[in-house]
Structures are given as C-alpha cells and as structure tokens.
mmCIF file of C-alpha atoms in Angstrom:
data_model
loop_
_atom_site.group_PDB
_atom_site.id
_atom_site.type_symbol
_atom_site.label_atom_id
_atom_site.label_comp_id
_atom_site.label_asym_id
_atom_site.label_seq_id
_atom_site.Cartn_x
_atom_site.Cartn_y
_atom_site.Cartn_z
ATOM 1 C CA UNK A 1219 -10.447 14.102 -19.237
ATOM 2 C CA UNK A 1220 -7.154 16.387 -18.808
ATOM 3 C CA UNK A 1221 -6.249 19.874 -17.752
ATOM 4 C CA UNK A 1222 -7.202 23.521 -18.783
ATOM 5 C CA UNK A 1223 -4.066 23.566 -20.948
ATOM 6 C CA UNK A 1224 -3.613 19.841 -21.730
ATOM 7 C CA UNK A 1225 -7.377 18.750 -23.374
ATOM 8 C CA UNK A 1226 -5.720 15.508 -23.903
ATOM 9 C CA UNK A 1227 -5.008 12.525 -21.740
ATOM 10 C CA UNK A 1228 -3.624 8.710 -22.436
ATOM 11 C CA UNK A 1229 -2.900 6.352 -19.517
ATOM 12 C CA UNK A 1230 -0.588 3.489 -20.712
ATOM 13 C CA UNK A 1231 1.269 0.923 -19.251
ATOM 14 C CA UNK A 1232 4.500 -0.028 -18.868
ATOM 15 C CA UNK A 1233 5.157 -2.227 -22.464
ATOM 16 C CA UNK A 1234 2.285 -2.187 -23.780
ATOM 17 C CA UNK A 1235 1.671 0.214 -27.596
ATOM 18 C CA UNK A 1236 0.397 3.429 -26.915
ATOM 19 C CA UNK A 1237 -1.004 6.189 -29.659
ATOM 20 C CA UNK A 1238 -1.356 10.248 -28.967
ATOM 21 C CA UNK A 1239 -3.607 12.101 -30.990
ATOM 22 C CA UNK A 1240 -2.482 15.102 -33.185
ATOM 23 C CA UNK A 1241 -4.529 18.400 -33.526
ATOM 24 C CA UNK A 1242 -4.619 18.245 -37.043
ATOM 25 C CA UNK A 1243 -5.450 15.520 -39.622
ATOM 26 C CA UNK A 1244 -4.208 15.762 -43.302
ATOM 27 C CA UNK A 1245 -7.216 15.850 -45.688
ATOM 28 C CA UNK A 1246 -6.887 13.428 -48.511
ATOM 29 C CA UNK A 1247 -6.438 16.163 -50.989
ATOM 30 C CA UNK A 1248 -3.151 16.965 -49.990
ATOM 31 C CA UNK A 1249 0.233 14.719 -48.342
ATOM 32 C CA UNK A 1250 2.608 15.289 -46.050
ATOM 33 C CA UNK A 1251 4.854 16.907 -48.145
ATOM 34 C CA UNK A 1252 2.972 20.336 -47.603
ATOM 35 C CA UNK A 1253 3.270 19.667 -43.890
ATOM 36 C CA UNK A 1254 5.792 20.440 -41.316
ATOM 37 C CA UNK A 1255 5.135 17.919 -38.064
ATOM 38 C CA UNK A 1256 6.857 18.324 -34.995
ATOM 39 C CA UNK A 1257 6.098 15.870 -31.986
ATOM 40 C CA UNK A 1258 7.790 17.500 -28.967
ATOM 41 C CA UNK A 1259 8.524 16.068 -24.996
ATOM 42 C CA UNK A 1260 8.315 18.576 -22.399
ATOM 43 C CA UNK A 1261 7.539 21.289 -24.939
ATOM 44 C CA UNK A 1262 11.816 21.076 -25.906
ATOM 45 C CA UNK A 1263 12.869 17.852 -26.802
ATOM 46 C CA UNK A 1264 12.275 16.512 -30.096
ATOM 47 C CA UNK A 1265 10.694 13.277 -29.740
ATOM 48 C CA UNK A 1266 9.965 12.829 -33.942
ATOM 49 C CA UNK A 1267 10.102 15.275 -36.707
ATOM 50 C CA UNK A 1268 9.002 15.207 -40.156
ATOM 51 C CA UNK A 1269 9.460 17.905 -43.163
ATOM 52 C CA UNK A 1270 8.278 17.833 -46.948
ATOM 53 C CA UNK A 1271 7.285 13.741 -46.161
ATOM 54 C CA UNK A 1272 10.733 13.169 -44.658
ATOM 55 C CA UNK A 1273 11.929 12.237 -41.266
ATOM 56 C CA UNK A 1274 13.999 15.359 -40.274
ATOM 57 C CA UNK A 1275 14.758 14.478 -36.540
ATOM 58 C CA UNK A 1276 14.042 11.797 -34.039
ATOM 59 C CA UNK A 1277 15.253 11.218 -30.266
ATOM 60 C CA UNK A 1278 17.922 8.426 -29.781
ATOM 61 C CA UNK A 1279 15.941 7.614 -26.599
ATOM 62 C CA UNK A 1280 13.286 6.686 -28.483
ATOM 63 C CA UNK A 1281 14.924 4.781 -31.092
ATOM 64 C CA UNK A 1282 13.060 2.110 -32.643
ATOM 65 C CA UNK A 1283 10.220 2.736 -30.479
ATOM 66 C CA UNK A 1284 8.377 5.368 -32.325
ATOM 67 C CA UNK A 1285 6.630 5.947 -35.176
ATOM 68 C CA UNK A 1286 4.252 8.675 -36.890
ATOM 69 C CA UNK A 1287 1.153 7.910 -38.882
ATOM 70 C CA UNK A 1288 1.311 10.062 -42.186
ATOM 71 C CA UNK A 1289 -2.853 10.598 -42.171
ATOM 72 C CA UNK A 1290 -3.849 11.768 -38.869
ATOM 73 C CA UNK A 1291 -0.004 12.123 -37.433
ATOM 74 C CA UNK A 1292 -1.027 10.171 -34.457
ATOM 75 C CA UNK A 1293 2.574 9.519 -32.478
ATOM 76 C CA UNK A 1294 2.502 5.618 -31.673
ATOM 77 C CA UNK A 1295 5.110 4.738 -28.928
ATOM 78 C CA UNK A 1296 6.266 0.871 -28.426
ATOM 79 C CA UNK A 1297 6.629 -0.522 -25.610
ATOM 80 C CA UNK A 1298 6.036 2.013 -23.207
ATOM 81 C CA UNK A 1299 8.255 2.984 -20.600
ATOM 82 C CA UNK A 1300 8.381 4.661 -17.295
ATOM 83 C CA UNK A 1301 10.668 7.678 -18.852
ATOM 84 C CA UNK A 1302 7.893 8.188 -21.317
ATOM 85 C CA UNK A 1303 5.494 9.617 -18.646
ATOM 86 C CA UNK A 1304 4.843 13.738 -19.396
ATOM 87 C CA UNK A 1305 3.174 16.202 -21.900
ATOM 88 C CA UNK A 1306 3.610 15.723 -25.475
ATOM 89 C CA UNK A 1307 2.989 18.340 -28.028
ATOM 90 C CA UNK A 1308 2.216 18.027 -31.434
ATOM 91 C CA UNK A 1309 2.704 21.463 -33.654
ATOM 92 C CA UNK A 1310 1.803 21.180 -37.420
ATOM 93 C CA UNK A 1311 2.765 23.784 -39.763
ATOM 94 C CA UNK A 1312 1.906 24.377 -43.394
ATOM 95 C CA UNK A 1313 3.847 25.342 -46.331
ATOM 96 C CA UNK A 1314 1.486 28.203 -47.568
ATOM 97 C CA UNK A 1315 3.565 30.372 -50.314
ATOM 98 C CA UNK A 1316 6.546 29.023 -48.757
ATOM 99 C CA UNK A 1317 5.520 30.483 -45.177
ATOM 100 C CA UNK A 1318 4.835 28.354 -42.767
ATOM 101 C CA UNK A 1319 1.631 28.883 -41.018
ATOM 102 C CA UNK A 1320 0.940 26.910 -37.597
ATOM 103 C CA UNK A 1321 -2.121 24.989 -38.302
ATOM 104 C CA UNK A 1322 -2.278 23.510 -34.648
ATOM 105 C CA UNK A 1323 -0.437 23.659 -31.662
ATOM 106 C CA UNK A 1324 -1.663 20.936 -28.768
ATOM 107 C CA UNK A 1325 -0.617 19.076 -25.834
ATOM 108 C CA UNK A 1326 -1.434 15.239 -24.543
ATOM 109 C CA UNK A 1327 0.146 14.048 -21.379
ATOM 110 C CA UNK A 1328 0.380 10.435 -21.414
ATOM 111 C CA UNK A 1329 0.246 8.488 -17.427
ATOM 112 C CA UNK A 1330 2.223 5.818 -17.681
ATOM 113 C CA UNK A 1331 1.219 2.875 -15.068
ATOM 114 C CA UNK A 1332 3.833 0.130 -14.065
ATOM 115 C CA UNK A 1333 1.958 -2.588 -12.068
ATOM 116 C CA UNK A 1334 2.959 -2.814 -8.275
ATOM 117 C CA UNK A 1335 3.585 -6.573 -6.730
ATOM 118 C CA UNK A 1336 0.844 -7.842 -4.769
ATOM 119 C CA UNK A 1337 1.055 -6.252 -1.046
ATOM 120 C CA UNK A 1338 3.560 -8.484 1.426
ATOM 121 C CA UNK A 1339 1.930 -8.424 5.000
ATOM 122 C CA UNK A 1340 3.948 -9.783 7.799
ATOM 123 C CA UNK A 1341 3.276 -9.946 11.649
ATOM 124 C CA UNK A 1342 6.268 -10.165 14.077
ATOM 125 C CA UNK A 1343 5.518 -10.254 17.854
ATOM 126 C CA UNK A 1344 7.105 -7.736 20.186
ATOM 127 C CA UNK A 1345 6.386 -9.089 23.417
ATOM 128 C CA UNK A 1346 2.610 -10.851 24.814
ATOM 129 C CA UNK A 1347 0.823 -10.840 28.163
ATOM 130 C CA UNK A 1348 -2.009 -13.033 28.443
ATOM 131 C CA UNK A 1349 -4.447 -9.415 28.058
ATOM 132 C CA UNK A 1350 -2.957 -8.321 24.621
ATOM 133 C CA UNK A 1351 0.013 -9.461 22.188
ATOM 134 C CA UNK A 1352 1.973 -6.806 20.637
ATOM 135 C CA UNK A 1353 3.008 -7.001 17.017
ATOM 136 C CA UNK A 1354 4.763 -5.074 14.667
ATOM 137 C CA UNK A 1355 3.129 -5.623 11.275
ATOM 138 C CA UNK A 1356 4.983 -4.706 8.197
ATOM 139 C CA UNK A 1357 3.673 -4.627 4.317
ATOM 140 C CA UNK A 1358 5.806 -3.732 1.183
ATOM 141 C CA UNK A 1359 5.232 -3.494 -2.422
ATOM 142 C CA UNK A 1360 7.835 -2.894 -5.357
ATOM 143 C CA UNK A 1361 7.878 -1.926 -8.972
ATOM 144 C CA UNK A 1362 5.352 -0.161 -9.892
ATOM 145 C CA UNK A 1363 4.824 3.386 -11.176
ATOM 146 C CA UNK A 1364 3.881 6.077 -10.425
ATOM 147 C CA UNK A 1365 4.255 6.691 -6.716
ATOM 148 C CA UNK A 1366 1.490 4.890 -4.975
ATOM 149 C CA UNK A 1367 -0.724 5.608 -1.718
ATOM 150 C CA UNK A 1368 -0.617 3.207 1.097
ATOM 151 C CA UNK A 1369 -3.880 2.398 3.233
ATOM 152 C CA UNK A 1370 -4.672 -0.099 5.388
ATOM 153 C CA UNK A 1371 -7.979 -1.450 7.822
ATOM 154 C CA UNK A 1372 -7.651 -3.359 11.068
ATOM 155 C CA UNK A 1373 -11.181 -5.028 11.661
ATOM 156 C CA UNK A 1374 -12.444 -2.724 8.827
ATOM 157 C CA UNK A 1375 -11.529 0.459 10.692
ATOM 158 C CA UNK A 1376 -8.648 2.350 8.861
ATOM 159 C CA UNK A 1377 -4.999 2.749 9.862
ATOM 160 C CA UNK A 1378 -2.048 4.952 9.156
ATOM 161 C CA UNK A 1379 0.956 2.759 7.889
ATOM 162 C CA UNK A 1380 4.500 4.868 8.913
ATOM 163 C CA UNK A 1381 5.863 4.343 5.205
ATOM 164 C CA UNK A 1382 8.768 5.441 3.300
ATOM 165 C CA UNK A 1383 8.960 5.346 -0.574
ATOM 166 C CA UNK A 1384 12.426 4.783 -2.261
ATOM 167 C CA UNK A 1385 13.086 5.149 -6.106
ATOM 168 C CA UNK A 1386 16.344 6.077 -8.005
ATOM 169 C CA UNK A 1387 14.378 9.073 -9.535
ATOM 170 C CA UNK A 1388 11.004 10.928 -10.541
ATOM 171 C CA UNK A 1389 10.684 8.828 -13.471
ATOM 172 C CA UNK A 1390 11.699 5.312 -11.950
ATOM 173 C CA UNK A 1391 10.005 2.356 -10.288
ATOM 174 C CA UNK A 1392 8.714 2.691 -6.945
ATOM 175 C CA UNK A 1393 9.210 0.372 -3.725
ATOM 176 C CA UNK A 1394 6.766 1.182 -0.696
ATOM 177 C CA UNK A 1395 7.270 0.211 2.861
ATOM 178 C CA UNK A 1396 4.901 0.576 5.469
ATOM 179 C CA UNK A 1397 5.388 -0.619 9.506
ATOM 180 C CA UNK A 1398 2.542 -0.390 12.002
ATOM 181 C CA UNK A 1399 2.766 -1.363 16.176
ATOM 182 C CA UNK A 1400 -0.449 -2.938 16.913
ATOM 183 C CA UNK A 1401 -1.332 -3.954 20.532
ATOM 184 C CA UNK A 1402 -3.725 -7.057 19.644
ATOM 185 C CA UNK A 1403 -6.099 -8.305 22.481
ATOM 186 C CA UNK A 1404 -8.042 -10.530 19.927
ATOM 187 C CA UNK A 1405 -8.275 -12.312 16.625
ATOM 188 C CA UNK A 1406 -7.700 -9.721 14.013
ATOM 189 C CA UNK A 1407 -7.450 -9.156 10.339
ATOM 190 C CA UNK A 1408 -5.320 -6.711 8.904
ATOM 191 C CA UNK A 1409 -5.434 -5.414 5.201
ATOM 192 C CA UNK A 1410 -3.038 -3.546 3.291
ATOM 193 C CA UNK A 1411 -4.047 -1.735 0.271
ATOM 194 C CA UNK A 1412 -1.714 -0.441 -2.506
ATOM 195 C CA UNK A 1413 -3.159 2.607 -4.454
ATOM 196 C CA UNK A 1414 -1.376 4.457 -7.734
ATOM 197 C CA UNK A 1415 -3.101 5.339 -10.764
ATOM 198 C CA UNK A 1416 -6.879 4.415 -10.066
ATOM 199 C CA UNK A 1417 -5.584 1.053 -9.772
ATOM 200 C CA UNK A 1418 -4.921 -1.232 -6.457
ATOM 201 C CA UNK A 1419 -3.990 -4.079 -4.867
ATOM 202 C CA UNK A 1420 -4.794 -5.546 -1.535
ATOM 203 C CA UNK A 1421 -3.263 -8.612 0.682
ATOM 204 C CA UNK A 1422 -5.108 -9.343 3.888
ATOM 205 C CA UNK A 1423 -3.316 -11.002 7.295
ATOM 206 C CA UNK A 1424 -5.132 -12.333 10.264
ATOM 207 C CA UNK A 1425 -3.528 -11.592 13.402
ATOM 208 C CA UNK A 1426 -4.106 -14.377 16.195
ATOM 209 C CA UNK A 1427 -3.783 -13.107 20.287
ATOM 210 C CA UNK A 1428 -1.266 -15.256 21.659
ATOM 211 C CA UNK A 1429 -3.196 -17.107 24.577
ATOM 212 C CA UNK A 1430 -0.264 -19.418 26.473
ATOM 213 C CA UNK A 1431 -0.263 -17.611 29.665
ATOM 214 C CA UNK A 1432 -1.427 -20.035 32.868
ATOM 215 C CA UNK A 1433 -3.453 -18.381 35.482
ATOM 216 C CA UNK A 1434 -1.448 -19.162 39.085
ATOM 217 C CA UNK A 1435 -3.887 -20.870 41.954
ATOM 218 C CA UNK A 1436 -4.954 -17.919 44.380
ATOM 219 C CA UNK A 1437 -3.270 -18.748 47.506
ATOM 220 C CA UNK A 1438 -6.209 -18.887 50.497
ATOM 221 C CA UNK A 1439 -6.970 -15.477 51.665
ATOM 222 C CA UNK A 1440 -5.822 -14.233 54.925
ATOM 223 C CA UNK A 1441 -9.930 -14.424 56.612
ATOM 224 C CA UNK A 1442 -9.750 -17.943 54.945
ATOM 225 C CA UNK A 1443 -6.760 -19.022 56.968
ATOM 226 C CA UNK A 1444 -7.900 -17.027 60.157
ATOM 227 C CA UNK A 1445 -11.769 -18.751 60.361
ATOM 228 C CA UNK A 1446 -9.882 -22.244 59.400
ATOM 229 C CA UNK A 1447 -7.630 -21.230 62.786
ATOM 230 C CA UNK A 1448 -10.044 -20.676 64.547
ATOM 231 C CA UNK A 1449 -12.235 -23.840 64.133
ATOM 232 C CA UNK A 1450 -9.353 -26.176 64.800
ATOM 233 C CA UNK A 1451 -8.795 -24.033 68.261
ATOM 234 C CA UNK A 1452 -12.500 -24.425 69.301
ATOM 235 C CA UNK A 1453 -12.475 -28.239 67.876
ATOM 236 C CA UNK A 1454 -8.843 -28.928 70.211
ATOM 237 C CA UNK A 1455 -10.189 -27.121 73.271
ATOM 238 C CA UNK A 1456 -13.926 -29.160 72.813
ATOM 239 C CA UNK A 1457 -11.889 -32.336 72.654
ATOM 240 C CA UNK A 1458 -9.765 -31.287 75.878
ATOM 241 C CA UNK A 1459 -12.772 -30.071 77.861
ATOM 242 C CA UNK A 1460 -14.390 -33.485 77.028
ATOM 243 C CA UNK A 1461 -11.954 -35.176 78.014
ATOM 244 C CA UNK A 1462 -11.586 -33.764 81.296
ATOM 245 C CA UNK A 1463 -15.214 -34.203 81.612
ATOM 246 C CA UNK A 1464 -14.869 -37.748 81.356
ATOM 247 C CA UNK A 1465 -12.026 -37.858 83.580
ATOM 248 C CA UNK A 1466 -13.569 -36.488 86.978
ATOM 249 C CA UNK A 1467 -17.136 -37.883 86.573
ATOM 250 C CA UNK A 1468 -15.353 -41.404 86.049
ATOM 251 C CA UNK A 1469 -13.117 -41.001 89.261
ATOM 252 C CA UNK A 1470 -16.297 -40.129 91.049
ATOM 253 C CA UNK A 1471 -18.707 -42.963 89.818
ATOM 254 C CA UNK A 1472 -15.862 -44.868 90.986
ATOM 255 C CA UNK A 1473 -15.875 -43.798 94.381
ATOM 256 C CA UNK A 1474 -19.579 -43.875 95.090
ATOM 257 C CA UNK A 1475 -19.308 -47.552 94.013
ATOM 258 C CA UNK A 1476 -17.144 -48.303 96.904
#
C-alpha cells in the first residue's frame, strides 16, 4: 500500500519497535565500508547517517531510539512516538573509484497510531413534557493519534455530533468532543463511535423518556352540566306538580265525604 511517490508504508503505534525498509541491501561480498547511508525525515533532517562503516550523524531527537541494521540498512525506531509520524527516505551511495554513485533513493512514510480512550457518553436533560424529554447528550475521547472521525447512531439511524478537536499541535495527541440536542419521545440507545487510523472504538447509552407527568381529571363538559340541569328541573317541577295533585284531590274527597 502507499502513494505514487512513497511505494512504502508502516503503521506503528505509539511505543511499540518499528523497522523501515531500505532500497538497497548490501550483498555479502562487500560491507558497509563501501557504502554511504543516509536515513533522512522530511527529505532534510538527518535522522541517522553512516560513512565508510561509521556513524557520521544522528538526530538528538532521536537519541537512543534508533538504530541501523548494517545488512539490509533497515532503520529500526524504539519506542515510537507521535513526532515520528512522516516520510522517511533512505539514499545509499557507493564509493565507486572514489565517486559516489546513488545506488537508491526511496521514501517510506510511517502512520503512527496512539490509541484513543474508550468513548464517554453522557445524557443531561434540558427540560421534559410528558410527550418527549429533551436531552443534551455529550461524548468525548482523549489521547489518541492521529486526528480521529466522530460518528454516532440513535436507534441505528446515524447522527451528526457538533464536535471540536483540540491538540497542542499537528504532531500531538488528540482530544474529541462531540454534543448533540436530542428531543426523546421514547426509550432510546445512543452510540458513539471513535474512528482514526482504520481503528475504532464505540460506547453505547440508552436514553430513557422521562414519564412523571399526571394527566389532570377532565372537568364535566359544558352539555354534561346542561342535560344534568335540566333533569333536576323536570325531576323538582314533577315533584311540585305531584304534590299539588295530591293537595286538591284530597281537599275534595274530603268534602264529598261530608
């Protein structure tokens, strides 16, 4: 895998020993004393050096972390760090009749990875009615290298975290915030996925609907109240129209008796 100009690609991670492959490999009929090796970062700055089997220049930055193998001039780096992501070249020369003729002239980019924490998802709640409960939900990761993707699903349908990245440069760890506002009317489950390297991490939350709210007893409707009225009217006037009823008929009986 790799790039028109860079044929050569090593992923690494952060502290772990990592080797790039040279162009050129010294045959066993000859040493490194014919040989002229440089091992170059960003095709300028002298990582390791070697001339006539001797160590001619080396990088304080990668002091004690580097060494070159005399056969095959593979450039072994330990432990890896962030600052150590980029293109490497190696150029070999060789002392022909005291010229010295390039023999190869390559590239390798090594991808450093740092590992990312596992997602953080937390749910905060806004404000609730009993149809929906608003949320703000909020997942962060820190650490890791290089700078990653954020993605997300709410009941396996995909979401758009607002995030912001913050790290002290190019070459340093990342931290990743993202924030969503989520209007929840049911039991959900939110994931949040952490992408960066072909590597990632996921933490899932589930979201519960708050469901406190009391439903108020419906007051009796107006025709309700108006029928009920009514009926007591009819019932009171029946009662008084009886009564009279009985009243006059009595008085009469009365007098027919005398």
């Amino acid at each position: 895998t790799g790039y028109a100009l860079e044929k050569k690609v090593v992923k690494s991670k952060v502290g772990e020993k990592v080797g790039l492959p040279c162009c050129h490999e010294i045959p066993s009929s000859e040493s490194l004393h014919n040989y002229r090796v440089y091992w170059q970062k960003n095709i300028t700055k002298v990582v390791l050096a070697y001339a006539e089997g001797k160590k001619i220049a080396k990088h304080n930055r990668y002091e004690n972390r580097t060494e070159m193998d005399t056969r095959n001039l593979t450039l072994w780096i330990s432990p890896v760090e962030i600052p150590d992501n980029g293109p490497y070249q190696c150029v070999v020369q060789h002392r022909r009749f005291s010229q010295n003729s390039v023999v190869c002239d390559e590239l390798v980019t090594l991808f450093v990875t740092a590992e990312f924490s596992k997602p953080n998802v937390t749910a905060e709640v806004s404000a609730h009615s009993c149809e929906s409960t608003e949320m703000v939900v909020r997942c962060s990761s820190h650490g890791g290298f290089p700078k990653p993707k954020i993605s997300g699903t709410l009941n396996n349908a995909s979401v758009v975290w607002n995030a912001s990245w913050v790290s002290e440069s190019s070459l340093s760890p990342y931290n990743v915030t993202g924030e969503l506002w989520l209007n929840v009317t049911k039991d959900s489950s939110i994931t949040c996925t952490i992408e960066y390297n072909g590597l990632a991490k996921s933490t899932s939350l589930l979201l519960k609907k708050i469901n406190d709210c009391v439903v108020p007893t419906a007051p009796p409707s107006y025709n309700v109240i108006t029928a009920s009225s009514i009926i007591i009217i009819i019932f009171l006037l029946a009662i008084t129209l009886a009564a009279r009823y009985v009243s006059r008929h009595g008085k009469y009986s009365f007098l027919f008796q005398e």
